[in-house]
Coordinates of C-alpha atoms in Angstrom, one line a residue:
X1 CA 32.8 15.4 78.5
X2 CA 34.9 18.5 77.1
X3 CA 37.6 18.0 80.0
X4 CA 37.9 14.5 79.6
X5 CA 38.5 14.7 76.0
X6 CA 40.8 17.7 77.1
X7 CA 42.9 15.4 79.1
X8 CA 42.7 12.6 77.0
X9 CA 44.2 14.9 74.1
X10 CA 47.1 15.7 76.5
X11 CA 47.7 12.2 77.7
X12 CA 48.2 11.6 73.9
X13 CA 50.4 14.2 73.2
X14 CA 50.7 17.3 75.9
X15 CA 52.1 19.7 73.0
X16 CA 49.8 22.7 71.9
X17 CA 50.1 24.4 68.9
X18 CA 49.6 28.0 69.0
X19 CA 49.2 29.6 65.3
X20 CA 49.3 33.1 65.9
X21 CA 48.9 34.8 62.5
X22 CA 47.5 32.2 60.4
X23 CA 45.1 33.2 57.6
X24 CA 41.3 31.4 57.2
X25 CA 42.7 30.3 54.0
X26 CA 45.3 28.4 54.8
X27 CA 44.8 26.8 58.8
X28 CA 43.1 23.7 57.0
X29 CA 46.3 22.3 55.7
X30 CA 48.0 23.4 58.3
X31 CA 45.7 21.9 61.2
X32 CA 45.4 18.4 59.2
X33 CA 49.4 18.7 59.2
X34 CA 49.7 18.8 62.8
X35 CA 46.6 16.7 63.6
X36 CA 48.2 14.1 61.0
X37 CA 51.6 15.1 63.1
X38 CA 50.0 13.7 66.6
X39 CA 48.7 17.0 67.7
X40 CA 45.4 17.2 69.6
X41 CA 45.0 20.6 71.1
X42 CA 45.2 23.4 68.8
X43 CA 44.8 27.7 69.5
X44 CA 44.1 30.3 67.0
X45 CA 45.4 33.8 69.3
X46 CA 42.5 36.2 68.5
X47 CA 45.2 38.8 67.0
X48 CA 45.3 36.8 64.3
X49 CA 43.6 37.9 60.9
X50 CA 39.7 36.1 60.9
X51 CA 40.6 34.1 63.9
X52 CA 37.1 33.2 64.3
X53 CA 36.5 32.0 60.3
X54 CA 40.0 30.3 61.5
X55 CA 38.5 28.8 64.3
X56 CA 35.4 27.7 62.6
X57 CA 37.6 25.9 59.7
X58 CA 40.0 23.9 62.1
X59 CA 36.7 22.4 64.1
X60 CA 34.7 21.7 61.2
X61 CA 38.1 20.0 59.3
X62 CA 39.4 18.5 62.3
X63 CA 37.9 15.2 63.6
X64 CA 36.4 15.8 67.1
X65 CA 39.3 14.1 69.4
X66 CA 41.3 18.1 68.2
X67 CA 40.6 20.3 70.8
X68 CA 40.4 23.3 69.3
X69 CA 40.5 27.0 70.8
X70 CA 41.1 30.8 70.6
X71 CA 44.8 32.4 72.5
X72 CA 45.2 36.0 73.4
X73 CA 41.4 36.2 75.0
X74 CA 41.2 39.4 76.5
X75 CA 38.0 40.1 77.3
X76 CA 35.0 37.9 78.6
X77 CA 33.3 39.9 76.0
X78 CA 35.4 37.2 73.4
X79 CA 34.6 33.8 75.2
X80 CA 30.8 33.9 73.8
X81 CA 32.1 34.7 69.8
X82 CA 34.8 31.7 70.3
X83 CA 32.2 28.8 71.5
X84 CA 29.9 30.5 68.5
X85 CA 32.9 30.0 66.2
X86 CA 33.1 26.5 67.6
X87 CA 35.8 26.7 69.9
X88 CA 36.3 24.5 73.1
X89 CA 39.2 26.2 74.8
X90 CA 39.6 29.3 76.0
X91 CA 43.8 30.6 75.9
X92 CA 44.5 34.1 77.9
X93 CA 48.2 35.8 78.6
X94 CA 46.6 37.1 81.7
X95 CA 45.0 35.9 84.5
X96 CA 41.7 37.6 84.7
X97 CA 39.2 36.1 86.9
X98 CA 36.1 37.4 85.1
X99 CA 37.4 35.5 81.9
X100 CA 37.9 32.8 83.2
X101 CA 34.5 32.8 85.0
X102 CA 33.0 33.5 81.9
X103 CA 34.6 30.8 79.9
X104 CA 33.0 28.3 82.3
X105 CA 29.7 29.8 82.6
X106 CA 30.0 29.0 78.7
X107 CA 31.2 25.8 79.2
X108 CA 34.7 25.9 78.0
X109 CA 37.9 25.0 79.0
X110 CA 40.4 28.1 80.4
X111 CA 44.1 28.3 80.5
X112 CA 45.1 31.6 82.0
X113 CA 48.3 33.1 81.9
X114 CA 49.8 32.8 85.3
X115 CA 53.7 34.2 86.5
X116 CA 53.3 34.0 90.1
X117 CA 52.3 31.4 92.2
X118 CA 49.9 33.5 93.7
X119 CA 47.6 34.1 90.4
X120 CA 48.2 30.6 90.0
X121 CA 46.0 29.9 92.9
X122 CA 43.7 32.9 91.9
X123 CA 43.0 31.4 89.0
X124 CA 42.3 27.8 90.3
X125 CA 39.7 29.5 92.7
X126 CA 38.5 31.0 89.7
X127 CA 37.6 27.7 87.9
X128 CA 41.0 27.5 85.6
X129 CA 41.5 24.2 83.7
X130 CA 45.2 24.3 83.2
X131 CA 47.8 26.7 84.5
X132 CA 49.9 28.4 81.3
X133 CA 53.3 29.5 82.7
X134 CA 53.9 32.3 81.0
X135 CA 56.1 33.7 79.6
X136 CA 58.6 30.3 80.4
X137 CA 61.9 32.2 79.3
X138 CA 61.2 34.2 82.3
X139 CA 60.1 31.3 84.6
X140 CA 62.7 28.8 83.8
X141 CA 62.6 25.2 85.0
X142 CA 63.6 26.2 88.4
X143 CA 59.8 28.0 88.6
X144 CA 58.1 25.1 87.4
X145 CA 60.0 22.8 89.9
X146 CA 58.6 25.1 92.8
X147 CA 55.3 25.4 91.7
X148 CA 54.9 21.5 91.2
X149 CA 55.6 21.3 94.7
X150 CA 52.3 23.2 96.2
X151 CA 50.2 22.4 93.1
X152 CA 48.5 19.0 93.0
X153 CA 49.7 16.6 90.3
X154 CA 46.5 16.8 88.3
X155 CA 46.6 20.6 87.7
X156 CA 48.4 20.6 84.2
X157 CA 51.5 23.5 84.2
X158 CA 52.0 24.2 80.6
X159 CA 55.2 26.2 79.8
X160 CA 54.6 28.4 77.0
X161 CA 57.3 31.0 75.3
X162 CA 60.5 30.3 73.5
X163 CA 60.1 26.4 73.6
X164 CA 61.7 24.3 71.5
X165 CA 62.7 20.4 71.1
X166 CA 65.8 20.7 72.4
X167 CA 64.3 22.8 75.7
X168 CA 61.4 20.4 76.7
X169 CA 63.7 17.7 78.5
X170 CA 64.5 20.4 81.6
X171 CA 60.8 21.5 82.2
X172 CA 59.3 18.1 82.0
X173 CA 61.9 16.6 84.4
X174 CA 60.9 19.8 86.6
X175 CA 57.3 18.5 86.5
X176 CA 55.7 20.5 83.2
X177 CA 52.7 18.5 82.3
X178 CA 53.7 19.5 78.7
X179 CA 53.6 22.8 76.3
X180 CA 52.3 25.6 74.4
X181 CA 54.8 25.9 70.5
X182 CA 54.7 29.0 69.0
X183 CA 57.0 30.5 66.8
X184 CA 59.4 27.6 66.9
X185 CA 56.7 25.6 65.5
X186 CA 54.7 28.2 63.4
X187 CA 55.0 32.0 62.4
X188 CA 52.9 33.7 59.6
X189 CA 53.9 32.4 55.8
X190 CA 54.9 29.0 57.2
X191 CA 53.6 26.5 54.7
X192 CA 51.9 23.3 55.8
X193 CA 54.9 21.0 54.8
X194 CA 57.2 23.3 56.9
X195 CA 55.0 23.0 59.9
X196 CA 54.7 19.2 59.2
X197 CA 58.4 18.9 59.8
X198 CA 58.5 21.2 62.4
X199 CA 56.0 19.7 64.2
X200 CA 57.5 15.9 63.7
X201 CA 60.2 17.2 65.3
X202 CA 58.6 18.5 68.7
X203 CA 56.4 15.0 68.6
X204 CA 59.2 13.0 68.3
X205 CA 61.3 14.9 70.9
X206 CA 58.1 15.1 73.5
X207 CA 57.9 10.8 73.0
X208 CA 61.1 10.5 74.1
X209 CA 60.3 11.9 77.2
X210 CA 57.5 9.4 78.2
X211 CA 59.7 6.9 77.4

């Protein structure tokens, strides 16, 4: 049930927003911004301050097509305080096999961090969801272009680092089954209007794609 609404979040729109730094105090406005924006999958990165009251806040504000998750997952010691918190999708840099085993045991959804095709297949044995390409500045489109062709069309490669709206256009056409916004979208102090526009922005330019 979780993976199907996972997929049906990214058929809607493939962009996830990563809000690394946001405060318990404030993710409300800001996840009803980019829920109201056309977002459906959204991360709080566990180096954030409270990212579990923050994770707790976005699923309880955030009706129940939002996926919503924890980044920067380190340890499989994390997974069981995230689905406690509420989350649904565990987000990693790396591509350790014992979190990702543990965040299915749990029944979550796993995005490792993968930079090599070889860990991407590692972490497909290991029971990964979707393959985060990371970090993309590195990769490029040329990366994702090669990896698209050994990797079944179903496995979702999501690009994530220094993406913006104007960048999307060469990964997709490489064959990225959409992306993970950072800074470009929001960084620390960003008010909820500001991340409203922002993330218009990347919704509008991600539509022109699929057209």
């Amino acid at each position: 049930m979780l993976n199907s609404t996972f997929q049906i979040a990214m058929q809607q729109c493939g962009l996830i927003a990563i809000l690394r730094g946001v405060r318990p105090d404030e993710v409300g406005g800001i996840g009803l911004a980019l829920y109201e924006a056309g977002f459906r999958i959204i991360e709080v990165p566990l180096n954030s301050p409270e990212p579990l009251q923050s994770i707790e806040a976005l699923r309880n504000k955030l009706p129940p097509d939002c996926v919503v998750g924890a980044g920067t997952v380190l340890s499989a010691e994390h997974v069981a305080q995230v689905k406690a918190a509420g989350g649904e999708l565990i987000v990693m840099p790396h591509s350790d096999g014992a979190v990702i085993r543990a965040a299915k045991a749990a029944g979550l959804l796993c995005a490792p961090g993968v930079a090599t095709v070889t860990e991407a297949f590692a972490a497909l044995a290991a029971g990964a969801d979707v393959l985060k390409m990371f970090p993309a500045e590195q990769l490029g489109p040329q990366v994702v272009k090669a990896w698209r062709a050994v990797i079944a069309r179903n496995i979702a490669l999501v690009p994530v680092g220094g993406i913006t709206p104007e960048g999307m256009a060469v990964f997709s056409a490489a064959g990225a089954s959409g992306f993970g916004l950072g800074s470009a979208l929001y960084a620390p102090g960003t008010p909820a209007q500001e991340v409203a526009r922002r993330a218009a922005a990347f919704v509008s330019a991600w539509q022109a794609l699929q057209s």
